[in-house]
Amino acid sequence: MLPRFLVPDLDPSTGRAVLPEDEAHHLKRVLRLRAGDEVAVFDGRGREFRARVESAASSKIAVTLLEAVRPAADPPVAITLVQSVLKGQGMDDVVRDATMMGVEGIQPVVAARSLVKAPALHAAVARWRRIAVASAKQCRRARVPEIHPVLPLDRWLGGPVAGTVLLFVEPAVVSVNPLTMRRLQSHARPHSASVLVGPEGGWSDQEVAAATAAGCLAVTLGPLTLRADAVALAALAALSVVWGE
Amino acid sequence: MLPRFLVPDLDPSTGRAVLPEDEAHHLKRVLRLRAGDEVAVFDGRGREFRARVESAASSKIAVTLLEAVRPAADPPVAITLVQSVLKGQGMDDVVRDATMMGVEGIQPVVAARSLVKAPALHAAVARWRRIAVASAKQCRRARVPEIHPVLPLDRWLGGPVAGTVLLFVEPAVVSVNPLTMRRLQSHARPHSASVLVGPEGGWSDQEVAAATAAGCLAVTLGPLTLRADAVALAALAALSVVWGE
């Protein structure tokens, strides 16, 4: 497998590409590649090329584009993961996993029971963007998902939302009667969807009421209580079957 | 939610239970519960009771059983996760996640590309058993999955296996044409199944050939390459839809 490098301003008409500084560092210092070595470069928006290193002598590393590579197909439903921010490494893991599962974007939200508050999160968004890039490179995705700025949940619910919106609820929530994933299969497949996942302590009753009143469909992954930082991956894997080809 | 304690030798006919030493320590020193507090006790094989602490004065803590609690339903298919051992914390995470997803047992195997070798693993099995207990307590599962002793993959393939055996393969494997999870839904639901997940470097071509020759069905989670320690969770979540109610 060729090592992959992200070149956001890739212009195939020039026949070559110059790597951004951090990618050049990785190629030269970490992977110790040299002139003549083959690599892959992608623009994070769906285009990828096989390429050859022209020179690794200076800090500016250029590659010659050899041929276009067909990227992995996008999932049939464009999913935005609306994830309540998690403490510690939890949110980093979710960003990495959701990128790997092919989401189109990630919208971090602050929920009533979020243990991390919004002001601490502005610096985190830049880190999540770096994690999404690293994860896309590793799983050979051609697109890097967009990481949106953090919003309070009620702000997100009040904004314009297209497509199906699923609210994943825990088994302990008794105020709604959630659909199983199996039952969701009998609903028509949407073009796009948002998937809401709660914080460590789950959604508050008020949040469940507000979300369902706003048109969210309550759904469940089954009778067991999953760890908060595992719900997004399990939900996206389940949806890949529900809405799969 | 009541805190849960595992009492493997629970005998409901006596109307009470004495907690094992480590569980007593957790009740008294970590959660600082006292006489009169309510808890839940379960035997790890499907029985659970609401109970009241009789006394927390001595190191021997007894509880009075109050009433049987209906456990979360077992998944409709009894799944054994046959997981190639992973390095670092990866295997611990898989044991925790698979327990949370309701597997009946976990069979650790050493594959051709496993980065951890069998002799280093005998001590690890005891740790994985403790992780399975902790995860079962947290997700409110009534059964603790069995963690089998480590085996080389070929030994496991050569042994007696009941039910459907699924071999999860990566997108890069071209020697087989794996079924998608969506297609697997058109197959009859088995009573039991084994789910084989490879190590960090994936299965070798010889392993894929040997497994399919032994009757394993090659399956895929889609076109993206998942991290090795995320495959089991994604696979079990997908199967919960494929074989769900």
CSV table of C-alpha atoms in Angstrom, one decimal:
chain,number,residue,atom,x,y,z
A,1,MET,CA,0.0,0.0,0.0
A,2,LEU,CA,1.4,3.4,-1.0
A,3,PRO,CA,1.8,6.0,1.8
A,4,ARG,CA,-0.8,8.7,1.4
A,5,PHE,CA,-0.3,12.5,1.6
A,6,LEU,CA,-2.9,15.2,1.8
A,7,VAL,CA,-2.5,18.1,-0.6
A,8,PRO,CA,-5.6,20.3,-0.2
A,9,ASP,CA,-4.8,22.6,-3.2
A,10,LEU,CA,-4.0,19.7,-5.6
A,11,ASP,CA,-4.3,20.9,-9.2
A,12,PRO,CA,-4.0,17.9,-11.6
A,13,SER,CA,-3.7,20.2,-14.6
A,14,THR,CA,-0.1,21.1,-13.5
A,15,GLY,CA,0.9,17.4,-13.5
A,16,ARG,CA,2.7,17.8,-10.2
A,17,ALA,CA,2.0,18.8,-6.6
A,18,VAL,CA,4.0,20.4,-3.8
A,19,LEU,CA,3.4,18.9,-0.3
A,20,PRO,CA,2.4,21.1,2.6
A,21,GLU,CA,5.1,21.5,5.2
A,22,ASP,CA,3.8,18.9,7.7
A,23,GLU,CA,3.2,16.4,5.0
A,24,ALA,CA,6.7,17.0,3.6
A,25,HIS,CA,8.1,16.5,7.1
A,26,HIS,CA,6.3,13.2,7.4
A,27,LEU,CA,7.5,12.0,4.0
A,28,LYS,CA,11.1,12.9,4.6
A,29,ARG,CA,11.7,12.5,8.4
A,30,VAL,CA,9.2,9.9,9.5
A,31,LEU,CA,8.9,7.6,6.5
A,32,ARG,CA,12.4,8.5,5.1
A,33,LEU,CA,11.3,8.4,1.5
A,34,ARG,CA,13.6,9.5,-1.3
A,35,ALA,CA,13.5,10.8,-4.8
A,36,GLY,CA,12.0,8.2,-7.1
A,37,ASP,CA,9.8,6.6,-4.4
A,38,GLU,CA,6.1,6.1,-5.2
A,39,VAL,CA,3.4,7.6,-3.0
A,40,ALA,CA,-0.3,8.6,-3.2
A,41,VAL,CA,-1.5,12.2,-2.9
A,42,PHE,CA,-5.2,13.2,-2.4
A,43,ASP,CA,-7.0,16.4,-2.0
A,44,GLY,CA,-9.5,15.4,0.8
A,45,ARG,CA,-12.4,16.2,-1.5
A,46,GLY,CA,-12.5,13.0,-3.5
A,47,ARG,CA,-9.5,13.1,-5.9
A,48,GLU,CA,-6.4,10.8,-5.5
A,49,PHE,CA,-3.3,10.2,-7.6
A,50,ARG,CA,-0.4,7.8,-7.7
A,51,ALA,CA,2.7,10.0,-7.7
A,52,ARG,CA,6.5,9.9,-7.7
A,53,VAL,CA,8.8,11.9,-5.4
A,54,GLU,CA,10.8,14.3,-7.5
A,55,SER,CA,13.4,15.3,-4.9
A,56,ALA,CA,13.5,15.0,-1.1
A,57,ALA,CA,16.6,17.1,-0.8
A,58,SER,CA,15.0,20.5,0.1
A,59,SER,CA,12.2,21.0,2.6
A,60,LYS,CA,9.9,21.7,-0.3
A,61,ILE,CA,8.9,18.3,-1.6
A,62,ALA,CA,7.3,18.0,-5.0
A,63,VAL,CA,5.8,14.9,-6.6
A,64,THR,CA,5.0,14.1,-10.2
A,65,LEU,CA,1.4,12.9,-10.7
A,66,LEU,CA,1.4,9.5,-12.5
A,67,GLU,CA,-2.3,8.4,-12.7
A,68,ALA,CA,-5.6,9.0,-11.1
A,69,VAL,CA,-6.6,6.4,-8.5
A,70,ARG,CA,-10.3,5.4,-8.2
A,71,PRO,CA,-11.3,6.3,-4.6
A,72,ALA,CA,-13.4,4.1,-2.3
A,73,ALA,CA,-17.1,4.7,-3.1
A,74,ASP,CA,-18.9,7.2,-0.8
A,75,PRO,CA,-21.6,5.7,1.4
A,76,PRO,CA,-25.1,5.8,-0.2
A,77,VAL,CA,-26.4,8.1,2.5
A,78,ALA,CA,-24.5,11.3,3.4
A,79,ILE,CA,-24.4,11.2,7.2
A,80,THR,CA,-23.6,14.0,9.6
A,81,LEU,CA,-22.7,12.7,13.1
A,82,VAL,CA,-24.1,15.1,15.7
A,83,GLN,CA,-22.0,14.0,18.7
A,84,SER,CA,-22.3,15.4,22.2
A,85,VAL,CA,-18.8,16.2,23.2
A,86,LEU,CA,-17.2,13.5,25.4
A,87,LYS,CA,-14.5,14.0,28.1
A,88,GLY,CA,-10.9,12.8,27.9
A,89,GLN,CA,-9.9,10.9,24.8
A,90,GLY,CA,-13.5,9.9,24.1
A,91,MET,CA,-14.2,12.6,21.5
A,92,ASP,CA,-10.9,12.0,19.7
A,93,ASP,CA,-11.8,8.3,19.4
A,94,VAL,CA,-15.2,9.2,18.0
A,95,VAL,CA,-13.8,11.6,15.4
A,96,ARG,CA,-11.3,8.9,14.3
A,97,ASP,CA,-13.9,6.2,14.1
A,98,ALA,CA,-16.6,8.2,12.4
A,99,THR,CA,-14.1,9.3,9.7
A,100,MET,CA,-13.2,5.7,9.2
A,101,MET,CA,-16.9,4.8,8.9
A,102,GLY,CA,-17.3,7.4,6.1
A,103,VAL,CA,-19.4,10.2,7.6
A,104,GLU,CA,-19.7,13.4,5.6
A,105,GLY,CA,-19.3,15.7,8.6
A,106,ILE,CA,-19.2,15.8,12.4
A,107,GLN,CA,-21.2,18.4,14.3
A,108,PRO,CA,-20.0,18.5,18.0
A,109,VAL,CA,-22.8,19.7,20.3
A,110,VAL,CA,-22.9,20.5,24.0
A,111,ALA,CA,-25.8,18.7,25.8
A,112,ALA,CA,-27.3,19.2,29.2
A,113,ARG,CA,-25.2,16.4,30.7
A,114,SER,CA,-22.0,17.1,28.8
A,115,LEU,CA,-19.1,17.0,31.2
A,116,VAL,CA,-17.0,19.3,29.0
A,117,LYS,CA,-18.2,22.9,28.6
A,118,ALA,CA,-18.2,24.9,25.3
A,119,PRO,CA,-15.5,27.5,26.2
A,120,ALA,CA,-12.9,24.7,26.6
A,121,LEU,CA,-13.8,23.3,23.2
A,122,HIS,CA,-12.7,25.9,20.7
A,123,ALA,CA,-9.1,24.6,20.8
A,124,ALA,CA,-10.3,21.1,20.5
A,125,VAL,CA,-11.9,21.6,17.1
A,126,ALA,CA,-8.5,22.2,15.5
A,127,ARG,CA,-7.3,18.9,17.1
A,128,TRP,CA,-10.3,17.0,15.8
A,129,ARG,CA,-9.7,18.3,12.3
A,130,ARG,CA,-6.1,17.0,12.5
A,131,ILE,CA,-7.4,13.6,13.7
A,132,ALA,CA,-10.0,13.5,10.9
A,133,VAL,CA,-7.1,14.0,8.4
A,134,ALA,CA,-5.0,11.3,9.9
A,135,SER,CA,-7.8,8.9,10.1
A,136,ALA,CA,-8.8,9.6,6.4
A,137,LYS,CA,-5.2,8.9,5.4
A,138,GLN,CA,-5.1,5.6,7.3
A,139,CYS,CA,-8.4,4.2,6.1
A,140,ARG,CA,-7.7,5.4,2.5
A,141,ARG,CA,-10.8,7.6,2.4
A,142,ALA,CA,-10.7,10.2,-0.4
A,143,ARG,CA,-12.7,12.7,1.5
A,144,VAL,CA,-11.9,14.3,4.8
A,145,PRO,CA,-15.2,14.9,6.8
A,146,GLU,CA,-15.9,18.5,7.8
A,147,ILE,CA,-15.7,19.2,11.5
A,148,HIS,CA,-18.1,22.0,12.3
A,149,PRO,CA,-17.7,24.5,15.2
A,150,VAL,CA,-19.2,23.4,18.5
A,151,LEU,CA,-22.9,24.3,19.1
A,152,PRO,CA,-25.3,23.9,22.0
A,153,LEU,CA,-27.7,21.1,21.2
A,154,ASP,CA,-30.8,23.5,21.2
A,155,ARG,CA,-29.1,25.8,18.7
A,156,TRP,CA,-28.5,22.8,16.4
A,157,LEU,CA,-32.1,21.5,16.8
A,158,GLY,CA,-33.4,25.0,16.0
A,159,GLY,CA,-31.4,25.3,12.8
A,160,PRO,CA,-32.2,24.1,9.3
A,161,VAL,CA,-31.7,20.3,8.9
A,162,ALA,CA,-32.2,18.3,5.8
A,163,GLY,CA,-33.1,14.6,5.6
A,164,THR,CA,-33.8,12.1,8.3
A,165,VAL,CA,-32.6,12.9,11.9
A,166,LEU,CA,-32.1,9.9,14.2
A,167,LEU,CA,-31.8,10.3,18.0
A,168,PHE,CA,-30.0,7.3,19.5
A,169,VAL,CA,-31.4,6.7,23.0
A,170,GLU,CA,-30.2,4.4,25.8
A,171,PRO,CA,-32.2,1.4,27.0
A,172,ALA,CA,-33.0,3.3,30.3
A,173,VAL,CA,-35.0,6.0,28.4
A,174,VAL,CA,-38.6,5.2,29.0
A,175,SER,CA,-40.3,8.4,27.7
A,176,VAL,CA,-40.1,7.3,24.1
A,177,ASN,CA,-40.6,3.9,22.3
A,178,PRO,CA,-37.5,3.8,20.1
A,179,LEU,CA,-37.4,2.0,16.7
A,180,THR,CA,-34.9,-0.9,16.4
A,181,MET,CA,-32.4,-0.7,13.6
A,182,ARG,CA,-34.1,-3.7,12.1
A,183,ARG,CA,-37.5,-1.8,11.9
A,184,LEU,CA,-35.8,1.3,10.5
A,185,GLN,CA,-34.9,-0.8,7.4
A,186,SER,CA,-38.6,-0.8,6.4
A,187,HIS,CA,-38.4,3.1,6.1
A,188,ALA,CA,-37.4,4.6,2.8
A,189,ARG,CA,-33.6,5.3,2.5
A,190,PRO,CA,-33.0,9.0,2.8
A,191,HIS,CA,-30.4,11.0,0.7
A,192,SER,CA,-28.9,12.4,3.8
A,193,ALA,CA,-29.2,12.0,7.5
A,194,SER,CA,-28.1,13.3,10.9
A,195,VAL,CA,-27.3,11.0,13.7
A,196,LEU,CA,-27.5,12.4,17.3
A,197,VAL,CA,-25.4,10.6,20.0
A,198,GLY,CA,-25.6,11.7,23.6
A,199,PRO,CA,-22.9,12.4,26.3
A,200,GLU,CA,-21.7,10.0,29.0
A,201,GLY,CA,-24.8,10.6,31.2
A,202,GLY,CA,-27.2,10.2,28.2
A,203,TRP,CA,-29.8,12.8,27.0
A,204,SER,CA,-32.0,14.5,29.6
A,205,ASP,CA,-35.7,13.9,29.4
A,206,GLN,CA,-36.1,17.5,28.2
A,207,GLU,CA,-33.7,16.9,25.4
A,208,VAL,CA,-35.5,13.8,24.3
A,209,ALA,CA,-38.8,15.7,24.3
A,210,ALA,CA,-37.4,18.7,22.5
A,211,ALA,CA,-35.6,16.5,19.8
A,212,THR,CA,-38.7,14.3,19.1
A,213,ALA,CA,-40.9,17.5,19.0
A,214,ALA,CA,-38.4,18.9,16.4
A,215,GLY,CA,-39.0,15.8,14.2
A,216,CYS,CA,-36.1,13.5,15.3
A,217,LEU,CA,-36.8,9.8,15.2
A,218,ALA,CA,-35.8,8.0,18.4
A,219,VAL,CA,-33.9,4.8,17.7
A,220,THR,CA,-32.1,2.1,19.7
A,221,LEU,CA,-29.1,-0.2,19.3
A,222,GLY,CA,-30.6,-2.8,21.6
A,223,PRO,CA,-31.1,-3.7,25.3
A,224,LEU,CA,-27.5,-3.3,26.5
A,225,THR,CA,-26.0,0.0,27.7
A,226,LEU,CA,-23.0,0.9,25.4
A,227,ARG,CA,-20.1,3.1,26.5
A,228,ALA,CA,-20.7,6.6,25.3
A,229,ASP,CA,-17.5,6.6,23.2
A,230,ALA,CA,-18.6,3.4,21.4
A,231,VAL,CA,-22.1,4.4,20.4
A,232,ALA,CA,-21.1,6.4,17.3
A,233,LEU,CA,-19.1,3.6,15.8
A,234,ALA,CA,-21.8,1.0,16.6
A,235,ALA,CA,-24.5,3.3,15.3
A,236,LEU,CA,-22.7,4.0,12.0
A,237,ALA,CA,-21.9,0.3,11.5
A,238,ALA,CA,-25.5,-0.6,12.1
A,239,LEU,CA,-26.7,2.1,9.7
A,240,SER,CA,-24.2,0.8,7.0
A,241,VAL,CA,-26.4,-2.3,7.0
A,242,VAL,CA,-29.8,-0.5,7.3
A,243,TRP,CA,-28.9,1.8,4.4
A,244,GLY,CA,-26.3,-0.4,2.7
A,245,GLU,CA,-26.2,-1.7,-0.9
B,1,MET,CA,-29.3,2.9,38.5
B,2,LEU,CA,-28.2,0.5,41.3
B,3,PRO,CA,-24.5,-0.4,41.5
B,4,ARG,CA,-24.0,-4.0,40.4
B,5,PHE,CA,-21.8,-6.7,42.1
B,6,LEU,CA,-20.9,-10.1,40.7
B,7,VAL,CA,-21.4,-13.0,43.1
B,8,PRO,CA,-20.6,-16.1,41.0
B,9,ASP,CA,-21.9,-18.6,43.6
B,10,LEU,CA,-25.2,-16.8,44.2
B,11,ASP,CA,-27.8,-19.2,45.7
B,12,PRO,CA,-31.2,-17.5,45.8
B,13,SER,CA,-32.7,-20.2,48.0
B,14,THR,CA,-30.7,-18.8,51.0
B,15,GLY,CA,-32.3,-15.4,50.6
B,16,ARG,CA,-28.9,-13.7,50.9
B,17,ALA,CA,-25.4,-13.5,49.4
B,18,VAL,CA,-21.9,-12.8,50.6
B,19,LEU,CA,-19.8,-10.7,48.2
B,20,PRO,CA,-16.4,-12.0,47.0
B,21,GLU,CA,-13.5,-10.0,48.5
B,22,ASP,CA,-12.8,-7.7,45.6
B,23,GLU,CA,-16.5,-6.9,45.2
B,24,ALA,CA,-16.8,-6.2,48.9
B,25,HIS,CA,-13.8,-3.9,48.7
B,26,HIS,CA,-15.4,-2.0,45.8
B,27,LEU,CA,-18.7,-1.6,47.6
B,28,LYS,CA,-17.1,-0.4,50.8
B,29,ARG,CA,-14.0,1.5,49.9
B,30,VAL,CA,-14.7,2.8,46.4
B,31,LEU,CA,-18.5,3.4,46.4
B,32,ARG,CA,-18.6,3.9,50.2
B,33,LEU,CA,-21.9,2.1,50.6
B,34,ARG,CA,-23.4,1.4,54.0
B,35,ALA,CA,-25.8,-1.0,55.7
B,36,GLY,CA,-29.3,-0.4,54.3
B,37,ASP,CA,-28.1,0.8,50.9
B,38,GLU,CA,-29.7,-0.9,47.9
B,39,VAL,CA,-27.5,-2.7,45.3
B,40,ALA,CA,-27.9,-5.3,42.5
B,41,VAL,CA,-26.1,-8.6,42.6
B,42,PHE,CA,-25.8,-11.0,39.6
B,43,ASP,CA,-24.2,-14.4,39.1
B,44,GLY,CA,-22.8,-13.8,35.6
B,45,ARG,CA,-24.9,-16.6,34.2
B,46,GLY,CA,-28.2,-14.8,33.8
B,47,ARG,CA,-29.6,-14.3,37.3
B,48,GLU,CA,-29.9,-10.9,38.9
B,49,PHE,CA,-31.4,-9.6,42.2
B,50,ARG,CA,-32.1,-6.3,43.8
B,51,ALA,CA,-30.6,-6.5,47.3
B,52,ARG,CA,-29.9,-4.6,50.5
B,53,VAL,CA,-26.6,-4.3,52.3
B,54,GLU,CA,-26.9,-6.0,55.7
B,55,SER,CA,-23.7,-4.6,57.2
B,56,ALA,CA,-20.6,-3.0,55.9
B,57,ALA,CA,-18.7,-3.1,59.2
B,58,SER,CA,-16.6,-6.2,58.6
B,59,SER,CA,-14.7,-7.1,55.5
B,60,LYS,CA,-17.2,-9.8,54.8
B,61,ILE,CA,-20.2,-8.0,53.3
B,62,ALA,CA,-23.6,-9.8,53.1
B,63,VAL,CA,-26.7,-8.6,51.3
B,64,THR,CA,-30.3,-9.6,51.6
B,65,LEU,CA,-32.0,-10.5,48.3
B,66,LEU,CA,-35.1,-8.4,47.8
B,67,GLU,CA,-36.5,-9.4,44.3
B,68,ALA,CA,-35.4,-11.0,41.0
B,69,VAL,CA,-34.6,-8.5,38.3
B,70,ARG,CA,-35.5,-9.4,34.7
B,71,PRO,CA,-32.1,-9.3,32.8
B,72,ALA,CA,-31.6,-7.7,29.4
B,73,ALA,CA,-32.6,-10.3,26.7
B,74,ASP,CA,-29.8,-12.4,25.2
B,75,PRO,CA,-29.1,-11.7,21.5
B,76,PRO,CA,-31.0,-14.0,19.2
B,77,VAL,CA,-27.8,-15.6,17.9
B,78,ALA,CA,-25.1,-16.8,20.3
B,79,ILE,CA,-21.9,-15.3,18.9
B,80,THR,CA,-18.4,-16.4,19.7
B,81,LEU,CA,-15.9,-13.7,18.7
B,82,VAL,CA,-12.7,-15.4,17.4
B,83,GLN,CA,-10.4,-12.4,17.7
B,84,SER,CA,-6.7,-12.4,16.6
B,85,VAL,CA,-4.8,-11.0,19.5
B,86,LEU,CA,-3.9,-7.3,19.1
B,87,LYS,CA,-1.0,-5.4,20.6
B,88,GLY,CA,-1.1,-2.8,23.3
B,89,GLN,CA,-4.5,-1.9,24.7
B,90,GLY,CA,-6.2,-3.0,21.5
B,91,MET,CA,-7.2,-6.4,22.8
B,92,ASP,CA,-8.5,-5.0,26.1
B,93,ASP,CA,-10.7,-2.6,24.2
B,94,VAL,CA,-12.1,-5.5,22.0
B,95,VAL,CA,-12.9,-7.6,25.1
B,96,ARG,CA,-14.7,-4.7,26.7
B,97,ASP,CA,-16.6,-3.8,23.5
B,98,ALA,CA,-17.6,-7.4,22.6
B,99,THR,CA,-18.9,-8.0,26.1
B,100,MET,CA,-21.0,-4.8,25.8
B,101,MET,CA,-22.3,-6.1,22.5
B,102,GLY,CA,-23.5,-9.3,24.1
B,103,VAL,CA,-21.2,-12.0,22.7
B,104,GLU,CA,-21.4,-15.4,24.4
B,105,GLY,CA,-17.7,-16.0,24.3
B,106,ILE,CA,-14.4,-14.7,23.1
B,107,GLN,CA,-11.7,-17.0,21.6
B,108,PRO,CA,-8.4,-15.3,21.3
B,109,VAL,CA,-6.3,-16.7,18.4
B,110,VAL,CA,-2.8,-16.1,17.2
B,111,ALA,CA,-2.7,-15.5,13.4
B,112,ALA,CA,0.3,-15.4,11.0
B,113,ARG,CA,0.6,-11.6,11.2
B,114,SER,CA,-0.2,-11.3,15.0
B,115,LEU,CA,2.3,-8.9,16.6
B,116,VAL,CA,2.0,-10.6,20.0
B,117,LYS,CA,3.1,-14.2,20.3
B,118,ALA,CA,1.3,-16.9,22.3
B,119,PRO,CA,3.8,-17.3,25.2
B,120,ALA,CA,3.2,-13.7,26.3
B,121,LEU,CA,-0.5,-14.2,26.3
B,122,HIS,CA,-1.2,-16.6,29.1
B,123,ALA,CA,-1.1,-13.9,31.7
B,124,ALA,CA,-3.3,-11.7,29.5
B,125,VAL,CA,-6.2,-14.1,29.6
B,126,ALA,CA,-6.7,-13.5,33.3
B,127,ARG,CA,-6.7,-9.7,32.6
B,128,TRP,CA,-9.3,-10.1,29.8
B,129,ARG,CA,-11.5,-12.1,32.2
B,130,ARG,CA,-11.4,-9.2,34.7
B,131,ILE,CA,-12.2,-6.7,31.9
B,132,ALA,CA,-15.2,-8.9,30.7
B,133,VAL,CA,-16.6,-8.8,34.3
B,134,ALA,CA,-16.1,-5.1,34.6
B,135,SER,CA,-17.7,-4.5,31.2
B,136,ALA,CA,-20.7,-6.8,32.0
B,137,LYS,CA,-21.3,-4.9,35.2
B,138,GLN,CA,-21.2,-1.5,33.5
B,139,CYS,CA,-23.5,-2.4,30.5
B,140,ARG,CA,-25.9,-4.3,32.9
B,141,ARG,CA,-25.5,-7.6,31.1
B,142,ALA,CA,-26.6,-10.6,33.2
B,143,ARG,CA,-24.1,-13.0,31.6
B,144,VAL,CA,-20.3,-12.6,31.6
B,145,PRO,CA,-18.9,-14.0,28.3
B,146,GLU,CA,-16.4,-16.9,28.6
B,147,ILE,CA,-12.8,-16.0,27.6
B,148,HIS,CA,-11.2,-19.1,26.2
B,149,PRO,CA,-7.5,-19.9,26.4
B,150,VAL,CA,-5.5,-18.6,23.4
B,151,LEU,CA,-5.1,-20.9,20.4
B,152,PRO,CA,-3.2,-20.7,17.1
B,153,LEU,CA,-5.7,-20.0,14.3
B,154,ASP,CA,-5.1,-23.3,12.6
B,155,ARG,CA,-5.8,-25.2,15.8
B,156,TRP,CA,-9.1,-23.4,16.1
B,157,LEU,CA,-10.0,-24.0,12.4
B,158,GLY,CA,-9.2,-27.7,12.9
B,159,GLY,CA,-11.5,-28.1,15.9
B,160,PRO,CA,-15.2,-28.7,16.1
B,161,VAL,CA,-17.3,-25.6,15.3
B,162,ALA,CA,-21.1,-25.4,15.3
B,163,GLY,CA,-23.1,-22.9,13.3
B,164,THR,CA,-22.2,-20.2,10.8
B,165,VAL,CA,-18.6,-19.1,10.7
B,166,LEU,CA,-17.9,-15.6,9.3
B,167,LEU,CA,-14.4,-14.4,8.3
B,168,PHE,CA,-14.3,-10.6,8.2
B,169,VAL,CA,-11.8,-9.6,5.4
B,170,GLU,CA,-10.4,-6.2,4.6
B,171,PRO,CA,-11.1,-4.4,1.3
B,172,ALA,CA,-7.5,-5.1,0.1
B,173,VAL,CA,-8.1,-8.9,0.1
B,174,VAL,CA,-8.7,-9.8,-3.6
B,175,SER,CA,-8.5,-13.6,-3.4
B,176,VAL,CA,-12.1,-13.9,-2.3
B,177,ASN,CA,-15.3,-12.1,-3.2
B,178,PRO,CA,-16.8,-11.3,0.3
B,179,LEU,CA,-20.5,-11.0,1.0
B,180,THR,CA,-21.7,-7.6,2.2
B,181,MET,CA,-23.7,-7.5,5.5
B,182,ARG,CA,-26.7,-6.5,3.5
B,183,ARG,CA,-26.5,-9.6,1.4
B,184,LEU,CA,-25.9,-11.8,4.4
B,185,GLN,CA,-29.4,-10.8,5.5
B,186,SER,CA,-30.9,-13.0,2.8
B,187,HIS,CA,-29.3,-16.1,4.4
B,188,ALA,CA,-31.2,-18.0,7.1
B,189,ARG,CA,-30.4,-16.8,10.7
B,190,PRO,CA,-28.3,-19.4,12.5
B,191,HIS,CA,-28.7,-20.5,16.1
B,192,SER,CA,-25.0,-19.8,16.8
B,193,ALA,CA,-22.1,-18.2,15.0
B,194,SER,CA,-18.4,-17.6,15.2
B,195,VAL,CA,-17.0,-14.3,13.9
B,196,LEU,CA,-13.3,-14.3,12.9
B,197,VAL,CA,-11.5,-10.9,13.0
B,198,GLY,CA,-7.9,-10.5,11.9
B,199,PRO,CA,-4.8,-8.9,13.5
B,200,GLU,CA,-3.3,-5.4,12.7
B,201,GLY,CA,-1.8,-6.6,9.4
B,202,GLY,CA,-4.9,-8.5,8.3
B,203,TRP,CA,-5.1,-12.2,7.4
B,204,SER,CA,-2.4,-13.8,5.2
B,205,ASP,CA,-3.6,-15.2,1.9
B,206,GLN,CA,-2.9,-18.7,3.2
B,207,GLU,CA,-5.2,-18.0,6.2
B,208,VAL,CA,-8.0,-16.8,4.0
B,209,ALA,CA,-7.6,-19.9,1.8
B,210,ALA,CA,-7.5,-22.2,4.8
B,211,ALA,CA,-10.5,-20.6,6.5
B,212,THR,CA,-12.7,-20.6,3.4
B,213,ALA,CA,-11.7,-24.2,2.6
B,214,ALA,CA,-12.8,-25.1,6.2
B,215,GLY,CA,-16.2,-23.6,5.5
B,216,CYS,CA,-15.9,-20.0,6.7
B,217,LEU,CA,-18.0,-17.5,4.8
B,218,ALA,CA,-15.9,-14.4,3.8
B,219,VAL,CA,-17.8,-11.1,4.6
B,220,THR,CA,-17.0,-7.4,4.4
B,221,LEU,CA,-18.0,-4.3,6.3
B,222,GLY,CA,-17.5,-2.1,3.2
B,223,PRO,CA,-14.9,-0.3,1.1
B,224,LEU,CA,-13.0,1.5,3.9
B,225,THR,CA,-10.1,0.0,5.9
B,226,LEU,CA,-11.1,0.0,9.6
B,227,ARG,CA,-8.6,0.0,12.4
B,228,ALA,CA,-8.0,-3.5,13.7
B,229,ASP,CA,-9.3,-2.7,17.2
B,230,ALA,CA,-12.6,-1.3,15.8
B,231,VAL,CA,-13.5,-4.2,13.5
B,232,ALA,CA,-15.0,-6.4,16.2
B,233,LEU,CA,-17.4,-3.7,17.5
B,234,ALA,CA,-18.4,-2.6,14.0
B,235,ALA,CA,-18.9,-6.3,13.0
B,236,LEU,CA,-21.0,-7.1,16.0
B,237,ALA,CA,-23.1,-3.9,15.6
B,238,ALA,CA,-23.7,-4.8,11.9
B,239,LEU,CA,-24.6,-8.4,12.8
B,240,SER,CA,-27.1,-7.1,15.5
B,241,VAL,CA,-29.0,-5.7,12.5
B,242,VAL,CA,-28.5,-8.6,10.2
B,243,TRP,CA,-29.7,-11.1,12.8
B,244,GLY,CA,-31.8,-8.7,14.9
B,245,GLU,CA,-35.4,-8.8,15.8
